[in-house]
CSV table of C-alpha atoms and ligand atoms in Angstrom, one decimal:
chain,number,residue,atom,x,y,z
F,34,UNK,CA,-14.2,16.4,-18.4
F,35,UNK,CA,-14.7,13.3,-16.2
F,36,UNK,CA,-16.7,13.7,-13.1
F,37,UNK,CA,-18.1,11.0,-10.8
F,38,UNK,CA,-21.3,11.5,-8.9
F,39,UNK,CA,-22.5,8.9,-6.4
F,40,UNK,CA,-26.0,9.5,-5.3
F,41,UNK,CA,-27.7,7.7,-2.3
F,42,UNK,CA,-25.6,4.6,-2.9
F,43,UNK,CA,-26.1,1.6,-0.6
F,44,UNK,CA,-24.9,-1.9,-0.5
F,45,UNK,CA,-26.3,-4.8,1.7
F,46,UNK,CA,-25.0,-8.3,1.7
F,47,UNK,CA,-27.8,-10.4,3.2
F,48,UNK,CA,-27.7,-9.1,6.8
F,49,UNK,CA,-24.5,-7.0,6.5
F,50,UNK,CA,-24.8,-3.4,5.5
F,51,UNK,CA,-21.5,-2.6,3.8
F,52,UNK,CA,-22.5,0.9,2.6
F,53,UNK,CA,-25.0,3.1,4.3
F,54,UNK,CA,-26.8,5.6,2.0
F,55,UNK,CA,-24.0,7.9,0.8
F,56,UNK,CA,-23.5,10.6,-1.8
F,57,UNK,CA,-20.2,11.9,-3.1
F,58,UNK,CA,-19.1,14.2,-6.0
F,59,UNK,CA,-15.6,13.9,-7.4
F,60,UNK,CA,-14.5,16.7,-9.8
F,61,UNK,CA,-12.6,16.4,-13.1
F,62,UNK,CA,-8.9,15.6,-12.6
F,63,UNK,CA,-9.2,15.2,-8.8
F,64,UNK,CA,-7.4,12.5,-6.9
F,65,UNK,CA,-9.6,11.4,-4.0
F,66,UNK,CA,-8.6,8.9,-1.4
F,67,UNK,CA,-11.1,6.7,0.4
F,68,UNK,CA,-9.5,6.2,3.8
F,69,UNK,CA,-10.7,4.2,6.8
F,70,UNK,CA,-10.0,1.1,8.9
F,71,UNK,CA,-10.5,-2.4,7.6
F,72,UNK,CA,-14.2,-3.2,7.1
F,73,UNK,CA,-15.3,0.4,6.7
F,74,UNK,CA,-16.6,-0.1,3.1
F,75,UNK,CA,-13.8,1.4,1.0
F,76,UNK,CA,-13.3,-1.6,-1.3
F,77,UNK,CA,-17.0,-2.2,-1.7
F,78,UNK,CA,-17.5,1.4,-2.7
F,79,UNK,CA,-14.6,1.3,-5.2
F,80,UNK,CA,-15.9,-2.0,-6.6
F,81,UNK,CA,-19.3,-0.4,-7.0
F,82,UNK,CA,-17.7,2.5,-9.0
F,83,UNK,CA,-15.7,0.0,-11.2
F,84,UNK,CA,-18.7,-2.4,-11.8
F,85,UNK,CA,-17.4,-5.4,-9.8
F,86,UNK,CA,-20.3,-5.0,-7.5
F,87,UNK,CA,-23.8,-3.6,-8.1
F,88,UNK,CA,-25.3,-1.2,-5.5
F,89,UNK,CA,-28.4,-2.3,-3.7
F,90,UNK,CA,-29.7,1.1,-4.5
F,91,UNK,CA,-28.5,4.5,-5.8
F,92,UNK,CA,-26.8,5.9,-8.8
F,93,UNK,CA,-23.2,5.9,-10.1
F,94,UNK,CA,-23.0,8.8,-12.6
F,95,UNK,CA,-19.9,9.2,-14.8
F,96,UNK,CA,-20.1,12.5,-16.7
F,97,UNK,CA,-23.8,12.4,-15.9
F,98,UNK,CA,-24.5,8.9,-17.2
F,99,UNK,CA,-25.7,6.3,-14.8
F,100,UNK,CA,-23.5,3.2,-15.1
F,101,UNK,CA,-24.6,1.5,-11.8
F,102,UNK,CA,-25.6,-1.7,-13.6
F,103,UNK,CA,-23.1,-1.8,-16.4
F,104,UNK,CA,-20.3,-4.5,-16.2
F,105,UNK,CA,-16.7,-3.3,-15.8
F,106,UNK,CA,-15.8,-3.6,-19.5
F,107,UNK,CA,-18.7,-1.4,-20.5
F,108,UNK,CA,-17.6,1.4,-18.2
F,109,UNK,CA,-15.1,4.2,-18.8
F,110,UNK,CA,-13.1,3.0,-15.7
F,111,UNK,CA,-10.0,1.0,-15.1
F,112,UNK,CA,-8.9,-0.6,-11.9
F,113,UNK,CA,-5.4,-1.2,-10.5
F,114,UNK,CA,-5.7,-4.1,-8.0
F,115,UNK,CA,-3.7,-4.7,-4.9
F,116,UNK,CA,-2.1,-7.8,-6.3
F,117,UNK,CA,-1.0,-6.9,-9.8
F,118,UNK,CA,-2.8,-9.8,-11.5
F,119,UNK,CA,-0.5,-9.7,-14.6
F,120,UNK,CA,-0.6,-12.6,-17.1
F,121,UNK,CA,2.5,-14.6,-16.3
F,122,UNK,CA,2.7,-16.2,-19.8
F,123,UNK,CA,2.8,-12.8,-21.5
F,124,UNK,CA,5.6,-10.3,-21.8
F,125,UNK,CA,5.2,-6.8,-20.3
F,126,UNK,CA,4.4,-5.5,-23.8
F,127,UNK,CA,1.7,-8.1,-24.3
F,128,UNK,CA,0.2,-7.5,-20.9
F,129,UNK,CA,-0.1,-3.8,-21.6
F,130,UNK,CA,-1.3,-4.4,-25.2
F,131,UNK,CA,-4.0,-6.9,-24.2
F,132,UNK,CA,-6.8,-4.5,-23.4
F,133,UNK,CA,-6.0,-2.4,-26.4
F,134,UNK,CA,-6.3,-5.4,-28.7
F,135,UNK,CA,-9.7,-6.2,-27.2
F,136,UNK,CA,-10.8,-2.7,-28.1
F,137,UNK,CA,-9.8,-3.2,-31.7
F,138,UNK,CA,-6.8,-0.8,-32.1
F,139,UNK,CA,-4.5,-1.4,-35.0
F,140,UNK,CA,-1.1,-2.9,-34.5
F,141,UNK,CA,0.6,0.4,-35.0
F,142,UNK,CA,-1.6,2.2,-32.6
F,143,UNK,CA,-1.2,-0.5,-30.0
F,144,UNK,CA,2.6,-0.3,-30.4
F,145,UNK,CA,2.6,3.5,-30.0
F,146,UNK,CA,0.3,3.4,-27.0
F,147,UNK,CA,2.2,0.7,-25.2
F,148,UNK,CA,5.5,2.5,-25.8
F,149,UNK,CA,4.0,5.7,-24.3
F,150,UNK,CA,2.6,3.7,-21.4
F,151,UNK,CA,6.0,2.1,-20.7
F,152,UNK,CA,7.7,5.5,-20.9
F,153,UNK,CA,5.2,6.9,-18.5
F,154,UNK,CA,6.1,4.4,-15.8
F,155,UNK,CA,9.8,4.3,-16.7
F,156,UNK,CA,9.9,0.8,-18.0
F,157,UNK,CA,10.9,1.4,-21.7
F,158,UNK,CA,13.6,-1.2,-21.4
F,159,UNK,CA,11.5,-3.9,-19.9
F,160,UNK,CA,9.0,-4.6,-22.8
F,161,UNK,CA,10.2,-8.1,-23.5
F,162,UNK,CA,10.4,-9.4,-19.9
F,163,UNK,CA,7.9,-11.6,-18.3
F,164,UNK,CA,6.3,-10.5,-15.0
F,165,UNK,CA,8.4,-13.2,-13.1
F,166,UNK,CA,11.5,-11.3,-14.2
F,167,UNK,CA,10.3,-8.1,-12.5
F,168,UNK,CA,10.5,-6.7,-9.0
F,169,UNK,CA,7.2,-6.1,-7.1
F,170,UNK,CA,7.4,-2.4,-7.8
F,171,UNK,CA,8.0,-2.9,-11.5
F,172,UNK,CA,5.1,-5.3,-11.7
F,173,UNK,CA,2.8,-2.7,-10.1
F,174,UNK,CA,4.1,-0.1,-12.6
F,175,UNK,CA,3.1,-2.5,-15.4
F,176,UNK,CA,-0.4,-2.8,-13.9
F,177,UNK,CA,-0.7,1.0,-13.8
F,178,UNK,CA,0.5,1.3,-17.4
F,179,UNK,CA,-2.0,-1.4,-18.5
F,180,UNK,CA,-4.8,0.7,-17.0
F,181,UNK,CA,-3.6,4.1,-18.2
F,182,UNK,CA,-3.2,3.1,-21.9
F,183,UNK,CA,-6.9,2.4,-22.0
F,184,UNK,CA,-7.4,6.2,-21.3
F,185,UNK,CA,-10.2,5.6,-18.8
F,186,UNK,CA,-12.3,8.5,-17.6
F,187,UNK,CA,-11.9,7.3,-14.1
F,188,UNK,CA,-8.8,5.5,-12.7
F,189,UNK,CA,-9.5,3.3,-9.7
F,190,UNK,CA,-6.7,2.0,-7.4
F,191,UNK,CA,-7.4,-0.5,-4.6
F,192,UNK,CA,-4.5,-0.3,-2.1
F,193,UNK,CA,-2.1,-0.6,-5.1
F,194,UNK,CA,1.1,-0.6,-3.0
F,195,UNK,CA,0.0,-2.6,0.1
F,196,UNK,CA,2.3,-5.5,-0.7
F,197,UNK,CA,5.4,-3.3,-1.2
F,198,UNK,CA,8.0,-2.1,1.4
F,199,UNK,CA,7.7,1.4,2.8
F,200,UNK,CA,10.5,3.0,0.8
F,201,UNK,CA,9.2,1.7,-2.5
F,202,UNK,CA,5.6,2.6,-1.6
F,203,UNK,CA,6.6,6.2,-0.9
F,204,UNK,CA,8.3,6.4,-4.3
F,205,UNK,CA,5.5,4.8,-6.3
F,206,UNK,CA,3.0,7.0,-4.6
F,207,UNK,CA,4.9,10.1,-5.7
F,208,UNK,CA,5.1,8.6,-9.2
F,209,UNK,CA,1.4,7.9,-9.3
F,210,UNK,CA,0.7,11.4,-8.2
F,211,UNK,CA,2.9,12.7,-11.0
F,212,UNK,CA,1.3,10.5,-13.7
F,213,UNK,CA,-2.2,11.4,-12.4
F,214,UNK,CA,-1.4,15.2,-12.6
F,215,UNK,CA,0.3,14.9,-16.0
F,216,UNK,CA,-2.7,13.0,-17.5
F,217,UNK,CA,-5.2,15.0,-15.5
F,218,UNK,CA,-7.1,11.7,-14.9
F,219,UNK,CA,-9.9,11.6,-12.3
F,220,UNK,CA,-8.7,9.0,-9.7
F,221,UNK,CA,-10.2,7.2,-6.7
F,222,UNK,CA,-7.6,5.6,-4.5
F,223,UNK,CA,-8.4,3.3,-1.6
F,224,UNK,CA,-6.0,3.1,1.3
F,225,UNK,CA,-6.1,2.3,5.1
F,226,UNK,CA,-2.8,4.3,5.5
F,227,UNK,CA,-3.3,7.8,6.6
F,228,UNK,CA,0.2,8.9,5.6
F,229,UNK,CA,-0.6,7.7,2.1
F,230,UNK,CA,-3.9,9.6,2.0
F,231,UNK,CA,-2.5,12.8,3.5
F,232,UNK,CA,0.4,12.8,1.0
F,233,UNK,CA,-1.3,12.1,-2.4
F,234,UNK,CA,-4.9,13.2,-2.1
F,235,UNK,CA,-6.5,16.4,-3.3
F,236,UNK,CA,-9.4,15.4,-1.0
F,237,UNK,CA,-9.8,12.6,1.5
F,238,UNK,CA,-13.1,10.7,2.2
F,239,UNK,CA,-12.8,9.3,5.7
F,240,UNK,CA,-15.1,6.2,6.1
F,241,UNK,CA,-16.2,4.2,9.1
F,242,UNK,CA,-18.7,1.5,9.3
F,243,UNK,CA,-20.1,2.1,5.8
F,244,UNK,CA,-20.5,5.8,6.3
F,245,UNK,CA,-18.7,8.9,5.2
F,246,UNK,CA,-17.4,10.6,8.4
F,247,UNK,CA,-15.9,13.6,6.6
F,248,UNK,CA,-14.7,14.8,3.2
F,249,UNK,CA,-12.0,17.4,3.0
F,250,UNK,CA,-8.5,18.4,1.9
F,251,UNK,CA,-5.7,16.7,3.9
F,252,UNK,CA,-5.2,20.1,5.7
F,253,UNK,CA,-8.9,20.4,6.7
F,254,UNK,CA,-9.2,16.8,7.8
F,255,UNK,CA,-6.1,17.2,10.1
F,256,UNK,CA,-6.9,20.7,11.5
F,257,UNK,CA,-10.7,20.5,11.7
F,258,UNK,CA,-11.9,17.0,12.2
F,259,UNK,CA,-15.7,16.9,12.2
F,260,UNK,CA,-16.2,13.8,14.4
F,261,UNK,CA,-14.3,12.1,17.2
F,262,UNK,CA,-13.6,9.2,14.9
F,263,UNK,CA,-11.8,11.5,12.4
F,264,UNK,CA,-10.0,13.3,15.2
F,265,UNK,CA,-8.5,10.0,16.6
F,266,UNK,CA,-8.0,8.2,13.3
F,267,UNK,CA,-6.0,10.9,11.5
F,268,UNK,CA,-2.7,11.8,13.2
F,269,UNK,CA,-2.0,11.6,16.9
F,270,UNK,CA,-4.6,13.1,19.2
F,271,UNK,CA,-5.1,13.3,22.9
F,272,UNK,CA,-8.8,12.4,23.5
F,273,UNK,CA,-9.8,13.0,27.1
F,274,UNK,CA,-13.2,12.7,28.8
F,275,UNK,CA,-13.9,16.0,30.5
F,276,UNK,CA,-16.8,17.9,32.1
F,277,UNK,CA,-17.8,21.4,31.0
F,278,UNK,CA,-18.8,23.6,33.9
F,279,UNK,CA,-19.4,27.4,34.1
F,280,UNK,CA,-18.0,28.1,30.7
F,281,UNK,CA,-14.8,26.1,30.9
F,282,UNK,CA,-13.1,22.9,31.7
F,283,UNK,CA,-10.4,22.3,34.3
F,284,UNK,CA,-7.7,19.7,33.9
F,285,UNK,CA,-5.2,19.6,36.7
F,286,UNK,CA,-4.9,23.3,37.1
F,287,UNK,CA,-5.2,24.2,33.4
F,288,UNK,CA,-8.5,26.1,32.8
F,289,UNK,CA,-9.7,26.1,29.2
F,290,UNK,CA,-12.6,28.4,28.2
F,291,UNK,CA,-15.4,26.7,26.3
F,292,UNK,CA,-18.7,28.3,25.3
F,293,UNK,CA,-20.9,25.3,25.7
F,294,UNK,CA,-23.6,24.2,28.1
F,295,UNK,CA,-22.5,22.3,31.2
F,296,UNK,CA,-22.1,18.6,30.9
F,297,UNK,CA,-19.8,15.8,29.7
F,298,UNK,CA,-17.7,16.2,26.6
F,299,UNK,CA,-14.5,15.0,25.0
F,300,UNK,CA,-11.4,17.2,24.8
F,301,UNK,CA,-9.1,16.7,21.8
F,302,UNK,CA,-5.6,18.2,21.7
F,303,UNK,CA,-2.8,17.5,19.1
F,304,UNK,CA,0.5,16.6,20.7
F,305,UNK,CA,2.1,19.6,19.0
F,306,UNK,CA,-0.4,22.0,20.6
F,307,UNK,CA,0.9,21.1,24.1
F,308,UNK,CA,3.8,23.1,25.5
F,309,UNK,CA,5.9,21.8,28.4
F,310,UNK,CA,8.0,24.3,30.3
F,311,UNK,CA,5.7,27.2,30.0
F,312,UNK,CA,2.4,28.0,31.8
F,313,UNK,CA,0.9,28.0,35.1
F,314,UNK,CA,3.1,26.5,37.9
F,315,UNK,CA,0.0,24.9,39.4
F,316,UNK,CA,-0.2,22.6,36.4
F,317,UNK,CA,2.9,20.6,36.6
F,318,UNK,CA,3.2,17.6,34.4
F,319,UNK,CA,5.6,14.7,35.1
F,320,UNK,CA,7.8,13.7,32.1
F,321,UNK,CA,7.5,9.9,32.0
F,322,UNK,CA,9.2,9.1,28.7
F,323,UNK,CA,11.0,10.7,25.8
F,324,UNK,CA,11.5,9.2,22.3
F,325,UNK,CA,13.8,10.9,19.9
F,326,UNK,CA,12.6,11.0,16.3
F,327,UNK,CA,15.6,13.0,15.0
F,328,UNK,CA,13.9,16.2,13.9
F,329,UNK,CA,11.5,16.3,16.9
F,330,UNK,CA,10.8,14.5,20.2
F,331,UNK,CA,7.7,12.7,21.5
F,332,UNK,CA,7.1,12.9,25.2
F,333,UNK,CA,4.7,11.0,27.4
F,334,UNK,CA,3.7,13.3,30.3
F,335,UNK,CA,1.3,12.7,33.2
F,336,UNK,CA,-1.0,15.4,34.4
F,337,UNK,CA,-4.1,15.0,36.6
F,338,UNK,CA,-3.9,11.2,36.4
F,339,UNK,CA,-4.0,11.3,32.6
F,340,UNK,CA,-1.1,10.4,30.2
F,341,UNK,CA,-0.7,13.0,27.5
F,342,UNK,CA,1.2,12.7,24.2
F,343,UNK,CA,3.3,15.7,23.6
F,344,UNK,CA,5.5,16.7,20.6
F,345,UNK,CA,8.3,19.1,21.0
F,346,UNK,CA,11.2,20.4,18.8
F,347,UNK,CA,14.4,18.4,19.2
F,348,UNK,CA,16.0,21.5,20.8
F,349,UNK,CA,13.6,21.4,23.8
F,350,UNK,CA,15.6,20.8,26.9
F,351,UNK,CA,13.3,18.2,28.5
F,352,UNK,CA,14.5,15.2,30.5
F,353,UNK,CA,12.7,12.1,31.7
F,354,UNK,CA,11.7,12.5,35.4
F,355,UNK,CA,11.3,16.3,35.2
F,356,UNK,CA,8.2,18.1,36.4
F,357,UNK,CA,7.3,20.9,34.1
F,358,UNK,CA,4.4,23.4,33.8
F,359,UNK,CA,2.1,22.4,30.9
F,360,UNK,CA,-0.1,24.6,28.7
F,361,UNK,CA,-2.4,23.9,25.8
F,362,UNK,CA,-2.4,26.3,22.9
F,363,UNK,CA,-5.2,24.9,20.7
F,364,UNK,CA,-8.0,22.5,21.5
F,365,UNK,CA,-11.3,21.1,20.3
F,366,UNK,CA,-14.3,19.8,22.1
F,367,UNK,CA,-16.6,17.0,20.8
F,368,UNK,CA,-20.1,16.3,22.1
F,369,UNK,CA,-22.8,13.9,20.9
F,370,UNK,CA,-20.3,12.5,18.3
F,371,UNK,CA,-19.8,15.9,16.6
F,372,UNK,CA,-17.5,18.9,16.8
F,373,UNK,CA,-19.0,21.3,19.4
F,374,UNK,CA,-16.2,23.9,19.9
F,375,UNK,CA,-12.8,24.9,18.5
F,376,UNK,CA,-10.6,27.2,20.5
F,377,UNK,CA,-9.3,29.0,17.4
F,378,UNK,CA,-12.8,29.7,16.1
F,379,UNK,CA,-14.1,31.1,19.3
C,125,ADP,P1,-12.8,-2.2,3.6
C,125,ADP,O1,-12.4,-2.1,2.1
C,125,ADP,O2,-12.9,-0.8,4.2
C,125,ADP,O3,-11.9,-3.0,4.4
C,125,ADP,P2,-15.1,-3.7,2.7
C,125,ADP,O4,-15.7,-2.8,1.7
C,125,ADP,O5,-14.2,-4.8,2.2
C,125,ADP,O6,-14.2,-2.8,3.7
C,125,ADP,O7,-16.2,-4.3,3.6
C,125,ADP,C1,-17.2,-3.6,4.2
C,125,ADP,C2,-18.1,-4.5,5.0
C,125,ADP,O8,-18.8,-5.4,4.1
C,125,ADP,C3,-17.4,-5.5,5.9
C,125,ADP,O9,-18.3,-5.7,7.0
C,125,ADP,C4,-17.3,-6.8,5.1
C,125,ADP,O10,-17.2,-7.9,6.0
C,125,ADP,C5,-18.6,-6.7,4.3
C,125,ADP,N1,-18.5,-7.4,3.0
C,125,ADP,C6,-17.6,-7.1,2.0
C,125,ADP,N2,-17.8,-7.9,1.0
C,125,ADP,C7,-18.7,-8.9,1.3
C,125,ADP,C8,-19.3,-10.0,0.7
C,125,ADP,N3,-19.0,-10.4,-0.6
C,125,ADP,N4,-20.2,-10.7,1.4
C,125,ADP,C9,-20.6,-10.3,2.6
C,125,ADP,N5,-20.1,-9.3,3.3
C,125,ADP,C10,-19.1,-8.5,2.7
């Protein structure tokens, strides 16, 4: 059982507020991604959990014990950093063994644990190499093994694959997910890449300006964003200023029912929720540009003086320059920085 409970945590650096008061519970064996743009407070929060920063106020409970002011080595946590920070003068084996030695394990135990760690990351044959003789991906695997052999209650990862190319990043991400599930280790993973978060996380914590915007499963975050920030940050979204009047909004001949008081609002529509080629003939959109992604196409279309991002199956017979009726199958309305209406929950 390893749970993490952040209670009213804040962090202020002189005049900069890095973390506004926030609380978050992470369950045993969960992999949670902290996701947000640069400067949103992700690393600060991770460093507070790992003991590399102290919070200005609040509690950091691991299995119910407050560790907020314990140094990193006194905590049941281990952190994989963005740059692998391996000791260059030591072999792979020695790098992984180092923390175990400090903890006073016997030679035999160290050997057994290091071998198991190497096997876990698929580097059994690399024990005698030095970090300089490894690829970037292999070095990061060593960094992961070095943490995992310590059997921390909470594994922390700070953009661990940021320096690797896309292909390798995708592979290592899957491997980490596999290792994490095999060991059942509670993990907090920082990333600014939404694909990374959507593909590995059990739950995503979306952060902006030191605040938590939303916590949810990847599916929830994508389908039911709670704020305009989440709606526009995760996936493609058409965000259009509109006016609600008499129970609806009108955009270039398309009328969408909305049960909200009259007034300004923001309409949010996913590109895949727009259909070109069916709908009211009074709502003709001009197809400006088509980009072929192989399994689907992305279209830029103009309607009512607004450019819309549309996604369609590759089989759609749509050509640049065409004028096609447009319809919207699913939409959400934001007002006062919060979700105010969803068409499929009406
Ligand atoms: P992220 O990891 O999301 O990019 P950070 O946690 O690094 O964001 O930073 C959050 C905010 O705190 C930023 O405004 C950043 O400039 C500020 N900050 C982070 N570390 C320090 C520091 N040591 N001193 C002053 N300000 C800092």
